[in-house]
CSV table of C-alpha atoms in Angstrom, one decimal:
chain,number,residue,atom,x,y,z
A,1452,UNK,CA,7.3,-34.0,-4.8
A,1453,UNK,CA,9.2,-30.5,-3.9
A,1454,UNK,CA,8.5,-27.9,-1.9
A,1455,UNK,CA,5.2,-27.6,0.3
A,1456,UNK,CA,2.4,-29.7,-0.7
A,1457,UNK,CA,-0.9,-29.7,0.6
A,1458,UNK,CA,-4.1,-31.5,0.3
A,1459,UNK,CA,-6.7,-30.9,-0.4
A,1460,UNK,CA,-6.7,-28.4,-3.0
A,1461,UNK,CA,-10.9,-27.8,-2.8
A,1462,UNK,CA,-12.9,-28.6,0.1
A,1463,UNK,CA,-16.4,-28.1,0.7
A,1464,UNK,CA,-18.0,-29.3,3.6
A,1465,UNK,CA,-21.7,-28.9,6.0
A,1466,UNK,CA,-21.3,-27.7,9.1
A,1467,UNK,CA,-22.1,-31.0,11.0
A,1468,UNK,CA,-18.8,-32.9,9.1
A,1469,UNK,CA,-15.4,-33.4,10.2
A,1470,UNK,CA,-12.8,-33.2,7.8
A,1471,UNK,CA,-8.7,-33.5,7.6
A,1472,UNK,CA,-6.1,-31.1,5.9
A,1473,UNK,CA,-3.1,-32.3,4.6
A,1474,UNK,CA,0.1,-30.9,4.7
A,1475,UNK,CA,4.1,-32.0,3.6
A,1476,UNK,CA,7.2,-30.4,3.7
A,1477,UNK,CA,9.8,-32.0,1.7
A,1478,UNK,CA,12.6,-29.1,2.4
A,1479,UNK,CA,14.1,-30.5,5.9
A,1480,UNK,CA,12.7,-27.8,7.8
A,1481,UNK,CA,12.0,-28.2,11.6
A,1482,UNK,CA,9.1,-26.0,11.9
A,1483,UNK,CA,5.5,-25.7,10.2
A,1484,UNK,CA,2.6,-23.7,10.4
A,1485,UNK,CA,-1.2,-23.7,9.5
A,1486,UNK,CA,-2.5,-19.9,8.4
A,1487,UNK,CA,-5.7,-18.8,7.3
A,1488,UNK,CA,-6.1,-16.1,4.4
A,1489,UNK,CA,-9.7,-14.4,4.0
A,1490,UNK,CA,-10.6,-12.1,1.8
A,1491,UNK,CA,-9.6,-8.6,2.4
A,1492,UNK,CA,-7.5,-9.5,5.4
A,1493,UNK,CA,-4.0,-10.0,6.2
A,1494,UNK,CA,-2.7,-13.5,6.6
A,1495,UNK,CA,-3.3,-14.9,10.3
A,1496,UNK,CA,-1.4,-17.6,11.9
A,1497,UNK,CA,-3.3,-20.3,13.4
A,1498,UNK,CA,-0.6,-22.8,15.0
A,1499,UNK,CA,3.3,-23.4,15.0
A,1500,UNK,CA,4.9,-26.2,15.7
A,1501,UNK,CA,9.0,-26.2,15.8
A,1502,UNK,CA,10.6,-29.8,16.4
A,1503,UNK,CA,6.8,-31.4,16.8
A,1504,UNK,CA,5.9,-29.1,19.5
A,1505,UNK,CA,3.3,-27.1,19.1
A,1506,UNK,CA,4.7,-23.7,20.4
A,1507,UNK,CA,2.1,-21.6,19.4
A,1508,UNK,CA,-1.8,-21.1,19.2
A,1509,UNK,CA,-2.8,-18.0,18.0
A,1510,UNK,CA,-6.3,-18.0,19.9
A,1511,UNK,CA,-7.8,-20.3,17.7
A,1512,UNK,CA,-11.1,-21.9,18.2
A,1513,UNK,CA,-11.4,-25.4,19.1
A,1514,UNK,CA,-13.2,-27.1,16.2
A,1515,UNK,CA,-9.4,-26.2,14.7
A,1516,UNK,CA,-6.9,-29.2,15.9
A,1517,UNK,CA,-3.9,-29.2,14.8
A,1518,UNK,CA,-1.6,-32.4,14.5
A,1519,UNK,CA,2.1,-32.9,14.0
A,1520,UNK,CA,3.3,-36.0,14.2
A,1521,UNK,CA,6.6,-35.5,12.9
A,1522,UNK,CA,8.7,-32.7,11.2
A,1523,UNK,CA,7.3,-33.1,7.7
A,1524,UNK,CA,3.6,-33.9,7.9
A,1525,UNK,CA,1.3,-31.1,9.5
A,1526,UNK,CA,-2.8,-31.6,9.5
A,1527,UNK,CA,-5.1,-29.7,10.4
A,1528,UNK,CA,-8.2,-31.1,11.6
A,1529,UNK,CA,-12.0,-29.7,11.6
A,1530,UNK,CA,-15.5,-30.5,13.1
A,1531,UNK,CA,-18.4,-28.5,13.4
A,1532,UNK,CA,-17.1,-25.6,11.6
A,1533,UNK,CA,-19.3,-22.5,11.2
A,1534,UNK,CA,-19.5,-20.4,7.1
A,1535,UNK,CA,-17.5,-18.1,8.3
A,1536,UNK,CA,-14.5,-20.4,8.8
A,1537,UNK,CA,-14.7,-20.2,4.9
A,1538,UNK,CA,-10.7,-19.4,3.7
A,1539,UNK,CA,-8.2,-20.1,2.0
A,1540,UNK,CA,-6.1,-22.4,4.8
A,1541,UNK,CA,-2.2,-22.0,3.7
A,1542,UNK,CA,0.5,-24.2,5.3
A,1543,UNK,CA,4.1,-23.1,5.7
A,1544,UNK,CA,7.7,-24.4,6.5
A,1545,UNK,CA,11.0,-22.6,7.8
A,1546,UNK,CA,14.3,-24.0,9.3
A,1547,UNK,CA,14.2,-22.0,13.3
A,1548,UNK,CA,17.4,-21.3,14.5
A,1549,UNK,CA,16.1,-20.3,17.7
A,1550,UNK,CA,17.5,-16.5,17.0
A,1551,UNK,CA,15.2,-15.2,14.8
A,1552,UNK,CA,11.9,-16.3,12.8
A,1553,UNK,CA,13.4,-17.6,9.1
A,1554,UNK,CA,11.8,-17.0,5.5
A,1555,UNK,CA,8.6,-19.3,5.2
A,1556,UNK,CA,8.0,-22.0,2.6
A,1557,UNK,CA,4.5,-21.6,1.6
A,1558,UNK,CA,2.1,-24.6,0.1
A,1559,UNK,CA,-0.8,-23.6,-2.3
A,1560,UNK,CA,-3.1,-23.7,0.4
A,1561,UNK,CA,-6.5,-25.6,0.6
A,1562,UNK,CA,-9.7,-23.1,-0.4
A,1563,UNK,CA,-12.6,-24.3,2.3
A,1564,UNK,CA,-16.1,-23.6,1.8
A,1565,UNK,CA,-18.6,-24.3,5.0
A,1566,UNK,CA,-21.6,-24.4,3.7
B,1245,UNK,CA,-0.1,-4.8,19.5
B,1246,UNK,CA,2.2,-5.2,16.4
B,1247,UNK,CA,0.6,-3.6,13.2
B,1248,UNK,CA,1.1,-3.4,10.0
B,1249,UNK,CA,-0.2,-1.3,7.4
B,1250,UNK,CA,0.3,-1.5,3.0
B,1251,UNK,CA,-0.1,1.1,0.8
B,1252,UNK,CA,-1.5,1.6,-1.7
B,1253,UNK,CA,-4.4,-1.2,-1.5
B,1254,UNK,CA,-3.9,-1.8,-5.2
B,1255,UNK,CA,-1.3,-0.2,-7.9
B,1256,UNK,CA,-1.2,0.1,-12.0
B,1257,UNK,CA,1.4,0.8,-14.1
B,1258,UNK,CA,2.4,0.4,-17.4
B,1259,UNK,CA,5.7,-1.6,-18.3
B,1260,UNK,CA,9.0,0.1,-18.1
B,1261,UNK,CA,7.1,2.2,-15.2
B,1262,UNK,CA,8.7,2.2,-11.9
B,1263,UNK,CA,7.1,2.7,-8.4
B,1264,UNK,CA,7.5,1.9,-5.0
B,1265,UNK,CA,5.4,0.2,-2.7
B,1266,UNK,CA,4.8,0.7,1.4
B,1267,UNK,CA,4.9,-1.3,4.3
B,1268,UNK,CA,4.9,0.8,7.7
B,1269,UNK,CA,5.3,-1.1,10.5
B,1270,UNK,CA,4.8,-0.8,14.6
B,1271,UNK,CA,6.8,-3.7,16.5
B,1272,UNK,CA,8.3,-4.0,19.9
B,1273,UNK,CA,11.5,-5.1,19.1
B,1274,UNK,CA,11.8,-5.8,15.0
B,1275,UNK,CA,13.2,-9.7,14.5
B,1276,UNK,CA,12.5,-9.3,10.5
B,1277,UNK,CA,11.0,-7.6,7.9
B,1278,UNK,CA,9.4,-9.8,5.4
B,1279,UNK,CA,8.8,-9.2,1.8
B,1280,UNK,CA,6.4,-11.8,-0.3
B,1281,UNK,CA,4.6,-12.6,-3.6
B,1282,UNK,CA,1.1,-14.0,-4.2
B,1283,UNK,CA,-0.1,-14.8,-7.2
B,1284,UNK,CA,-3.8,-16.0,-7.5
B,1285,UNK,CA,-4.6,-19.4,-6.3
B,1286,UNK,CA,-1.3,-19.6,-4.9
B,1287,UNK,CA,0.7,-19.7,-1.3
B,1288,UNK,CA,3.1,-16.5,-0.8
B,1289,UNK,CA,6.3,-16.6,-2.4
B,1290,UNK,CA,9.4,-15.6,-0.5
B,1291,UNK,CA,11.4,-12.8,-1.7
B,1292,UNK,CA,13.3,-10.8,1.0
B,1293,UNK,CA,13.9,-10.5,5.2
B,1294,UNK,CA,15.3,-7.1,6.4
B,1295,UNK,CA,16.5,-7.2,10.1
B,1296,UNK,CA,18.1,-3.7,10.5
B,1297,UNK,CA,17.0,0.0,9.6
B,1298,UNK,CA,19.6,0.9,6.3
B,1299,UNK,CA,20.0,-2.9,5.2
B,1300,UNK,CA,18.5,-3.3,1.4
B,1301,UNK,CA,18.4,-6.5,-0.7
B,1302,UNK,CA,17.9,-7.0,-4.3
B,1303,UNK,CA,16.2,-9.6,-6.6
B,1304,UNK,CA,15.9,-9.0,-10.6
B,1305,UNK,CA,13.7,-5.4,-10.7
B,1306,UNK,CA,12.6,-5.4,-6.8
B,1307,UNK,CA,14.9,-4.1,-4.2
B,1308,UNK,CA,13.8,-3.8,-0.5
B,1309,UNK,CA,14.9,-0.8,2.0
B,1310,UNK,CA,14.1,-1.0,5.6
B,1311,UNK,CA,13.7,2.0,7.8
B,1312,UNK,CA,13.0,2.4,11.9
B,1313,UNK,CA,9.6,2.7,10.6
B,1314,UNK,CA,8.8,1.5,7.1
B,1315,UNK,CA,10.0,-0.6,4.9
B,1316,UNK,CA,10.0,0.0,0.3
B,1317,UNK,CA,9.6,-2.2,-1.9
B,1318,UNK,CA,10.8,-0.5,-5.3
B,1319,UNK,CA,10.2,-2.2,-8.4
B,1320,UNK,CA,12.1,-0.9,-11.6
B,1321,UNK,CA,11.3,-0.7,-15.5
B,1322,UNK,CA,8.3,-3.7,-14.2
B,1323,UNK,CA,7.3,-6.3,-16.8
B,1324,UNK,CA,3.5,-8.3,-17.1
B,1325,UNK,CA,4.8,-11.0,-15.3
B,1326,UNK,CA,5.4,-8.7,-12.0
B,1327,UNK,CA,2.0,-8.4,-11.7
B,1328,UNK,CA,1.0,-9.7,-8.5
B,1329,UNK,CA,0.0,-9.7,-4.7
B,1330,UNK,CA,2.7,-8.6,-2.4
B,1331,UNK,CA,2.6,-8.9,1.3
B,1332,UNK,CA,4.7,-7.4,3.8
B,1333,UNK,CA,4.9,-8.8,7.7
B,1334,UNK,CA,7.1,-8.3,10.7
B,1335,UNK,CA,8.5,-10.4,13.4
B,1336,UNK,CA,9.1,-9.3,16.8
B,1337,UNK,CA,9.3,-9.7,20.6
B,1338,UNK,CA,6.0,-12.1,20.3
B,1339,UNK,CA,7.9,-14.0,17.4
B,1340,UNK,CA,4.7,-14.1,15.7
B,1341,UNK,CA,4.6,-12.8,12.3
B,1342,UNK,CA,1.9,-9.9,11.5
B,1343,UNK,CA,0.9,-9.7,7.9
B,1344,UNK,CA,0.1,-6.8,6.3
B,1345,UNK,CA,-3.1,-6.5,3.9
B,1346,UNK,CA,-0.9,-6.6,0.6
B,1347,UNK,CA,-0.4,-4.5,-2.2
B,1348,UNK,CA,-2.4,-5.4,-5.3
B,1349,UNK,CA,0.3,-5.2,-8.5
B,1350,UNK,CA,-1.4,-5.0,-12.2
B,1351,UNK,CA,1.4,-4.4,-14.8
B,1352,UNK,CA,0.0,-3.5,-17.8
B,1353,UNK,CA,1.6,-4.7,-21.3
């Protein structure tokens, strides 16, 4: 595997399940990110987590947890979502230096539908 | 509030016809400019970062320019295989990036 893979690719769940994305970085990178794409809206960054530590959450809801438990592997867990949580959920890798936010690595995201 | 804003929404052109697309940007303190590629049922595709007004970069027909206040994203003589989504974002004092809407690319054959 290269790059950023996710799983995965097609979910569809009810609103009462709880469910688990997948995502892997195999490009060395220290940080990772979980985005959500809708359509007609710009991309927006759900969490960040650089070295493992989740340094940012972008005022997400809680039936979003996130989980890194090391620099390669990224999930992003879900319970009692609502329909319009429906998206395309994208996860992405860069290499921080700490100066200034690097190019991002993008996976081919996971396309949810909440029915 | 950082914003970003891409124009147009969506762009045609026939091959071999060049064009320019928009990205204007408001950011306390820029970090980057960012420059990527979408193509359906796909993540975005890096192409360029821009940290200072007059830097450009090029790749193959595109070539970025940044300015205090926008950034261009030319594309010359395109080709079919150009078609495509491209997003713009920003980076600044929050360190988290703003993504622009896109600009929707058809080249047509």
């Amino acid at each position: 595997e290269t790059g950023v893979t996710q799983t995965p690719r097609h979910l569809v769940m009810g609103m009462t399940n709880k469910k688990s994305l997948k995502c892997e970085q195999h490009l060395g990178h220290n940080a990772m990110y979980w985005y959500k794409q809708s359509a007609k809206k710009p991309l927006e960054l759900m969490f960040v987590y650089n070295f493992k530590e989740q340094t940012e959450n972008n005022s997400v809801p809680s039936r979003f947890s996130p989980e890194c438990p090391n620099s390669s592997h990224l999930f992003l867990h879900l319970h009692t979502l609502q329909p319009e949580d429906s998206a395309l959920y994208l996860c992405a890798s860069s290499q921080e230096t700490g100066q200034v936010l690097g190019e991002q690595y993008f996976g081919p995201g996971t396309r949810l539908t909440v029915t | 509030e950082d914003q970003v804003t891409q124009s147009p929404e969506a762009l045609r052109l026939q091959e071999g016809e060049s064009s320019s697309l928009n990205c204007s940007y408001t950011v306390s303190g820029l970090r980057g400019l960012f420059w990527y590629r979408q193509d359906p049922g796909k993540g975005p595709e890096f192409l360029f970062t821009l940290y200072s007004a007059g830097e450009e970069k090029e790749k193959e027909r595109l070539k970025a320019t940044l300015t205090k206040k926008e950034s261009f994203l030319h594309i010359t003589a395109p080709k079919p295989e150009d078609s495509a989504t491209y997003l713009c974002a920003s980076s600044g004092g929050s360190y988290i990036p703003t993504f622009g809407r896109g600009t929707s690319l058809i080249v047509h054959p």
